[in-house]
XYZ file of C-alpha atoms in Angstrom:
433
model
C 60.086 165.740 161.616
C 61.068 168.656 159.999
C 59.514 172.021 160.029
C 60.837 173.847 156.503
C 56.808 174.595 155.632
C 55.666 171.091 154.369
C 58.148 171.788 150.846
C 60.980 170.784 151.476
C 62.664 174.410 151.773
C 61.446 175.126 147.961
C 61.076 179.165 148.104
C 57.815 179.025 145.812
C 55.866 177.351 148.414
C 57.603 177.958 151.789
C 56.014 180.587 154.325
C 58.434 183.786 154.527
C 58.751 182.442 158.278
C 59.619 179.101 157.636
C 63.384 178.545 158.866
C 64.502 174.878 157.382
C 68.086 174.990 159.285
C 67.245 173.114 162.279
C 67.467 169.974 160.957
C 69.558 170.569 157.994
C 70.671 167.314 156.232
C 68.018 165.305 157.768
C 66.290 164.202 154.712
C 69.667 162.835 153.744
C 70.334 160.787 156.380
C 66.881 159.235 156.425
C 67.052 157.951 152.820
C 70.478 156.399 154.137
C 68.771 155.380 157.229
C 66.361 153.362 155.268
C 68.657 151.940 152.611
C 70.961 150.249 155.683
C 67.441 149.153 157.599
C 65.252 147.932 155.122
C 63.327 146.371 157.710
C 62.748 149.786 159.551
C 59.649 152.178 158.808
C 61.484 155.035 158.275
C 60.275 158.618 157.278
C 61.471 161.856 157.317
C 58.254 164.253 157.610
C 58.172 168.206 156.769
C 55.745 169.764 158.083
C 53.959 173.757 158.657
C 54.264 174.742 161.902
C 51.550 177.393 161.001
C 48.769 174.180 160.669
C 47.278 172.956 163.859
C 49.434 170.746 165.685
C 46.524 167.673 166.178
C 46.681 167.954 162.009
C 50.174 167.753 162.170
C 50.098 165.099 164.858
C 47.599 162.816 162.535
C 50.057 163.160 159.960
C 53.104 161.823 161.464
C 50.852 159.003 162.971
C 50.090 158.306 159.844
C 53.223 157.307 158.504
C 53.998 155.575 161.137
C 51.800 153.109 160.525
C 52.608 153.050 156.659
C 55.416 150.607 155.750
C 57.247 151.156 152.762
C 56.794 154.155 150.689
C 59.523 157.244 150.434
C 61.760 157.725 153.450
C 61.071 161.385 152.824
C 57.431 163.226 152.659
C 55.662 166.392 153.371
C 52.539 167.634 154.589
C 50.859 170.787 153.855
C 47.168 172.043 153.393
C 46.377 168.079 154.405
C 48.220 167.257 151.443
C 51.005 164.848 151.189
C 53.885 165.239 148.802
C 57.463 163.981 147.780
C 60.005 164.942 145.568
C 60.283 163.254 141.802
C 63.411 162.749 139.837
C 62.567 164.663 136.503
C 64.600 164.489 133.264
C 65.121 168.193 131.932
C 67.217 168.364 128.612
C 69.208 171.962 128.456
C 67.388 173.635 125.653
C 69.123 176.908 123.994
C 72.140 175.411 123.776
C 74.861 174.783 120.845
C 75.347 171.394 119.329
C 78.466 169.918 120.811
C 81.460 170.613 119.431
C 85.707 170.766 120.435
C 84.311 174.944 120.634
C 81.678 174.421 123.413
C 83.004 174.852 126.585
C 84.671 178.025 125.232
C 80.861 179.361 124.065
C 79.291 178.470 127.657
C 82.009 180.745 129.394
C 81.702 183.208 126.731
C 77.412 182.569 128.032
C 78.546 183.305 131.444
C 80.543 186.171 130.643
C 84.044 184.749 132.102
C 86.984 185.846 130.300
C 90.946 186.675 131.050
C 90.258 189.751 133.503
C 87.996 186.945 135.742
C 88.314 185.356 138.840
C 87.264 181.939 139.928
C 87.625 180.236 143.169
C 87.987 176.709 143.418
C 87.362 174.992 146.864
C 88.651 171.426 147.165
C 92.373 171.813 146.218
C 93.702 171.405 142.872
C 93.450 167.554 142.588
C 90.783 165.636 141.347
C 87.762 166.414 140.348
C 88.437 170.078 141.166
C 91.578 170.478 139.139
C 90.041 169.030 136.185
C 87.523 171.452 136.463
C 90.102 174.287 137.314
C 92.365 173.045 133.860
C 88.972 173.180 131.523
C 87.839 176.755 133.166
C 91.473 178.048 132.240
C 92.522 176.678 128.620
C 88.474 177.511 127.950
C 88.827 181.302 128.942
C 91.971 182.131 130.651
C 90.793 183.573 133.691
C 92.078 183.432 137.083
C 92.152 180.806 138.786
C 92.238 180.729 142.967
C 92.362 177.215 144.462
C 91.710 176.467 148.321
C 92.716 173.510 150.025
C 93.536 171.944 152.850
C 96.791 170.125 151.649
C 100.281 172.188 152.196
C 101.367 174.069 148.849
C 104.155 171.499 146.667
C 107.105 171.761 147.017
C 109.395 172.990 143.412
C 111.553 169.918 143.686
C 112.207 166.641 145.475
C 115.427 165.014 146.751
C 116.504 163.142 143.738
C 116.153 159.216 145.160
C 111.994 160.582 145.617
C 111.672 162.230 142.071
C 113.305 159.137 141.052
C 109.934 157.013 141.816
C 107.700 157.202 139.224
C 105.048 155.171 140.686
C 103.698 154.211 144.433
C 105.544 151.056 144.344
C 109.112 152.754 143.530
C 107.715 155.336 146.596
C 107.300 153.133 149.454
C 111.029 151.682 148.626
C 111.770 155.084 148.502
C 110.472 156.386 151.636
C 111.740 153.247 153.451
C 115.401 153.465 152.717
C 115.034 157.203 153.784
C 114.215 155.847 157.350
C 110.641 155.381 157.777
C 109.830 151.399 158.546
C 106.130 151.842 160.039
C 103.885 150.828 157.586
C 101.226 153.117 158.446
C 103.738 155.800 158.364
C 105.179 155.018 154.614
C 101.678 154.803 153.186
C 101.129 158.588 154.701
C 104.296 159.911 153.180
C 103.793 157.880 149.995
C 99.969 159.490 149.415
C 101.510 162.900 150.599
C 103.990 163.095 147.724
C 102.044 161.609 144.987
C 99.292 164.279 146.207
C 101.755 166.836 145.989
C 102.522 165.990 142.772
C 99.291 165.817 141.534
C 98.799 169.593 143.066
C 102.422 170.933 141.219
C 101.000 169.394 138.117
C 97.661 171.054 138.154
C 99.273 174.178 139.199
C 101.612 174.007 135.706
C 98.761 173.054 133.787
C 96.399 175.685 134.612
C 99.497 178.419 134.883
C 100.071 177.646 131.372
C 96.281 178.923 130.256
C 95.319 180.726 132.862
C 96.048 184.707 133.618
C 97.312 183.714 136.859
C 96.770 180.518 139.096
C 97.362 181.098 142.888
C 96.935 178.716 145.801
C 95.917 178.948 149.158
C 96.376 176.353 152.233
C 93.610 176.629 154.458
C 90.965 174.791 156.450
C 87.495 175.331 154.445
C 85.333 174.747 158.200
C 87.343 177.940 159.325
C 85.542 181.184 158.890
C 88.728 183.410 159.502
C 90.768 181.357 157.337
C 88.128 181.316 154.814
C 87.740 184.670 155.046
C 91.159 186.037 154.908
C 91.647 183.965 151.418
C 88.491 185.920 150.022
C 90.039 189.176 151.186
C 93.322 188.441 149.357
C 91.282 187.757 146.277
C 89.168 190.495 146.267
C 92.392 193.241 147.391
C 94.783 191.699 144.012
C 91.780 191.267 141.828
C 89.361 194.103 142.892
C 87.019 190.772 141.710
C 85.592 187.452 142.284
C 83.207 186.191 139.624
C 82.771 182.831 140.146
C 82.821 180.340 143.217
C 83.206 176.367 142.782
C 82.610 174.203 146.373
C 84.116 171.079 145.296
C 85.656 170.184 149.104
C 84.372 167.101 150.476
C 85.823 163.967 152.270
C 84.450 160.364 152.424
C 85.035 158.258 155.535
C 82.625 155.261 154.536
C 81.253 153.274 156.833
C 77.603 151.597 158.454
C 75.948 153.657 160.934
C 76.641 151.235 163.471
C 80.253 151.246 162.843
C 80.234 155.475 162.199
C 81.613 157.311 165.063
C 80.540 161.126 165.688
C 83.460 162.354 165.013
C 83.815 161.104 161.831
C 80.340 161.959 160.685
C 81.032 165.425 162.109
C 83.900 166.065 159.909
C 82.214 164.386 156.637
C 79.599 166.861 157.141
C 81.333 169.841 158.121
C 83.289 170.039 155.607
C 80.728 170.537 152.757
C 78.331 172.522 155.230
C 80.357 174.133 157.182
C 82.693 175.215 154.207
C 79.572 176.556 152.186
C 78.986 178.970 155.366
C 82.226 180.143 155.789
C 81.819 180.972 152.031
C 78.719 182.580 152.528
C 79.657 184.475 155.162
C 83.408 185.948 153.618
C 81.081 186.336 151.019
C 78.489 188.807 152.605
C 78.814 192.377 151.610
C 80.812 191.641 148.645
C 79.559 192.008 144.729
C 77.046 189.661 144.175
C 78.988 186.834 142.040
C 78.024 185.252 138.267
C 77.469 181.699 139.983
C 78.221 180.456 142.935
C 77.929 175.929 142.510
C 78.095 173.179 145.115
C 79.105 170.048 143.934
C 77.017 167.295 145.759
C 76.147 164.014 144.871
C 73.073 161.792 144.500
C 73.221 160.186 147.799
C 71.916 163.096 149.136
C 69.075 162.442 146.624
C 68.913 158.699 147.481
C 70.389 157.588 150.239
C 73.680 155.036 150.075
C 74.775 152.511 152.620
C 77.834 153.135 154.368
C 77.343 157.068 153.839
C 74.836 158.503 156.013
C 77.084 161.464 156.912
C 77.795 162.028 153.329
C 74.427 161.848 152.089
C 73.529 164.624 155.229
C 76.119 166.513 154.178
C 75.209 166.749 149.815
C 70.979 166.888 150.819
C 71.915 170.207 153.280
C 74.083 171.885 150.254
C 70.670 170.962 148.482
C 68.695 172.807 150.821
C 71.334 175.960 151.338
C 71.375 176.253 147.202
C 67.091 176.456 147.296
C 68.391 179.362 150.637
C 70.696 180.995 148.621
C 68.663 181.109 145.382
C 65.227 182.879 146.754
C 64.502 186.335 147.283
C 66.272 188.096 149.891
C 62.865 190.407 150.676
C 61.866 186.770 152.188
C 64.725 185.909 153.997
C 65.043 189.749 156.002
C 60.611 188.411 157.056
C 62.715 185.857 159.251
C 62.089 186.394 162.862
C 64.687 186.400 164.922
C 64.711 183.613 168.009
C 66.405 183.856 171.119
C 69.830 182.084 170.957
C 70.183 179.047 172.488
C 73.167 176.068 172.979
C 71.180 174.488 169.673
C 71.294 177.516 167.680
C 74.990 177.383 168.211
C 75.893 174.136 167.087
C 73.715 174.970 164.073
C 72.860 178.831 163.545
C 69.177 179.413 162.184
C 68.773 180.958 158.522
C 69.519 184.558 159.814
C 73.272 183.123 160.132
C 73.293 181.195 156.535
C 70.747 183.185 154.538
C 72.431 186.718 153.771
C 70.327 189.384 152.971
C 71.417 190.382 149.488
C 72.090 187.788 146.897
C 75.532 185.827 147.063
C 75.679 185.219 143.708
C 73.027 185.424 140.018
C 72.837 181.737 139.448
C 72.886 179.705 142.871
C 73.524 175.839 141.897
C 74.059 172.737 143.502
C 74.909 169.890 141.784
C 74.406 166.208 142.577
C 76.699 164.272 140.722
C 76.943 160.332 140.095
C 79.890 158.533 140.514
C 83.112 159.657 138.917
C 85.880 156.539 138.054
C 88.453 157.066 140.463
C 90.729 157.472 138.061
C 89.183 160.717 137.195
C 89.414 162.023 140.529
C 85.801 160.844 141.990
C 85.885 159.283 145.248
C 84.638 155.916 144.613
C 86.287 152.829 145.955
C 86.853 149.586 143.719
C 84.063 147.813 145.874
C 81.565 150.498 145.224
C 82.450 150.513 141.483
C 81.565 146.932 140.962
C 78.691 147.761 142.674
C 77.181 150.082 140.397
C 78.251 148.568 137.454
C 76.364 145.707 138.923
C 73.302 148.221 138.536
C 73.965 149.150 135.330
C 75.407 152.930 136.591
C 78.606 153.955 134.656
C 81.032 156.458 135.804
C 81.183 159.383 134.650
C 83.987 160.668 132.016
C 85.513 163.886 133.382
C 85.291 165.116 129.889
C 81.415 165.111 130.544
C 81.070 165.827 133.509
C 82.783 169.226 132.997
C 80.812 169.704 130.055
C 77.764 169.570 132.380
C 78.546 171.902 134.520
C 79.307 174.880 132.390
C 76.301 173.967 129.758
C 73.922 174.469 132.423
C 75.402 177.816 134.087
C 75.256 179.040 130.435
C 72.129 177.916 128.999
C 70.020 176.524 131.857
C 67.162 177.468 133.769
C 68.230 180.030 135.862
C 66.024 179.458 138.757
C 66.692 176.068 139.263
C 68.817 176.014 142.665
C 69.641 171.755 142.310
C 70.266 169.189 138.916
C 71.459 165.960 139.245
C 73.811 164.305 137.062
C 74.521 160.792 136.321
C 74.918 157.918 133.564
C 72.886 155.268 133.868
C 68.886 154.600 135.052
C 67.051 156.690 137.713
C 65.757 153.613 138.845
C 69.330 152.156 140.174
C 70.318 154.566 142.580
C 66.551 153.821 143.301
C 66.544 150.552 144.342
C 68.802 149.954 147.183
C 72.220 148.668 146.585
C 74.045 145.355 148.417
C 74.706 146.362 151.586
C 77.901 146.956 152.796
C 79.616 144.686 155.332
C 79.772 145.443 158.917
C 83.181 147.798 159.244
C 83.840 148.413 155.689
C 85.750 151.261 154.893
């Protein structure tokens, strides 16, 4: 049970008193939970604390005894409710064209005296997005992650290997036999490569690209890169969350520690934003790329699907008036409210940013920089869900910071039918990876 007012955190409905962190993520991992245990009756319940507690007692009894059904309800006023995938075509905006990314910054108002930051690294997903922000409007670009800055050059047998292959023959004449050990260096370099290149490629649109090698779960280190930023620049306009890691495997097989640092990384990392980001000039946007097995559930990712459904729940935070947050009462602190601070800690009292957004994306192709493996490609193509093209997914993002509603705090994004994330998916094998 949860107690974020029977509403799942939604600011329109929830009591100025309601505090959804305890439990953050929950909802997440209970889709999850029931995808892996079909068998299971399992159910999520929100609840207000505010009813009277035999209500909310009948209520949970309730489900208990109700088999099947969403893994995630809420109860309010006696009545039960769920949340509903809804299609929402962007109205107000241009017919696409080679000019339309270039309009929707020009909508946001980013041009070459902007600054974005860019969580993540500059690899993947991220850079793409950091390469289309820059050739689009030549702004700044600042990119955080956690991988050491590239190096200008390589010894010349290295830049000599074009491909991994030509790498691990590389590597292993250098010295290193261990298997484990060449695969390391091998993904190092041809991550560092990946890095210098997105570094080039931005650098060549953008007015300056700069990046910074720090842990996103550190506040200090988090905050000292926003403090750079904001002492060059005088600025920050924009803030892009794309950090996340995937460590994929059945909750029997999951250990804490992994699920901790799956989790932490998103949530964690979007409160160390929040709070370098306190005090400062409240931002154009400020967008957390999630995914939709927060929305869903997905075997194999119960700490990912946490992890996305909290940055769900932050974004509805961060998007409602701050005259509601300061009604908060304040609670005595406690070993809990350590391990996860209560909305007073996540919810600052003047706006982070005009447009608060998190995004729950489909699958990318791995070849775009999503973190899908081969096995869980098949599987959705099994399910008729295609990957998305980066060229789209990009497109996406900046049509609805330009010309979407502007009080909508979460979209989802995918290709393919609602009803095949839906439906559960083969389950995984015991282990897999």
């Amino acid at each position: 049970a949860t107690a974020a007012g029977g509403r799942f955190a939604h600011p329109a409905d929830a009591s100025a008193s309601v505090d959804p962190t305890p439990g953050l993520g929950l909802w997440g991992l209970a889709r999850t939970i029931a995808a892996e245990y079909p068998d299971v009756v399992v159910r999520a319940v929100d609840v207000d604390l505010h009813e009277e507690p035999e209500r909310i007692a009948a209520a949970l009894l309730g489900e208990l005894g109700t088999p099947g059904g969403a893994a995630v309800v809420g109860y309010r006023n006696e009545t039960r409710s769920q949340l509903r995938l809804v299609r929402s075509e962007l109205t107000g905006a241009p017919p696409g064209s080679g000019e339309e990314l270039r309009a929707a910054t020009e909508a946001i108002g980013l041009g070459p005296e902007s600054v974005v930051l860019l969580t993540g690294g500059g690899r993947g997903i991220t850079g793409g997005f950091a390469t289309a922000l820059a050739q689009a409007c030549g702004c700044r670009i600042e990119l955080l992650g956690r991988s050491p800055a590239p190096n200008s050059s390589e010894p010349a047998p290295i830049a000599a290997a074009a491909d991994a292959a030509a790498l691990r023959r590389a590597v292993v004449a250098q010295g290193i036999a261990t298997p484990a050990k060449v695969e390391a260096e091998v993904r190092r370099i041809l991550a560092s490569r990946e890095l210098r290149s997105t570094l080039e490629t931005v650098g060549a649109s953008a007015a300056g690209v700069r990046y910074h090698q720090a842990d996103i779960t550190d506040s200090r280190q988090v905050r000292q890169v926003v403090d750079g930023i904001f002492e060059r620049w005088g600025r920050l306009d924009g803030l892009v969350h794309g950090a996340g890691v995937l460590e994929d495997r059945r909750i029997a097989d999951k250990m804490p520690e992994i699920f901790a640092r799956v989790f932490s990384t998103k949530v964690d990392g979007a409160r160390a934003l929040a709070r370098a980001l306190d005090g400062r000039p409240t931002l154009a946007f400020l967008v957390m790329f999630g995914s939709v097995s927060g929305v869903f559930g997905n075997p194999g990712q119960a700490d990912y699907a946490a992890a996305n459904d909290a940055l769900d729940t932050l974004a509805r935070l961060w998007q409602g008036s701050a005259a509601s947050r300061r009604r908060v009462p304040s609670r005595p602190a406690s070993r809990a409210s350590e391990l996860m601070p209560g909305l007073a800690d996540i919810a600052p009292p003047v706006p982070l940013a005009a447009r608060i957004l998190s995004i729950d994306w489909g699958p990318w192709a791995a070849a775009a920089g999503g973190m899908v493996s081969p096995e869980l490609e098949r599987d959705y193509a099994r399910r008729g869900i295609d990957m998305i093209a980066p060229e789209a997914g990009v497109a996406a993002m900046f049509r609805e910071l330009a010309w979407g509603d502007p009080s909508a705090s979460q979209v989802i994004y995918f290709a393919g039918p609602a009803g095949a994330f839906a439906n559960p998916p083969t389950p995984m094998s015991s282990g897999a990876a």
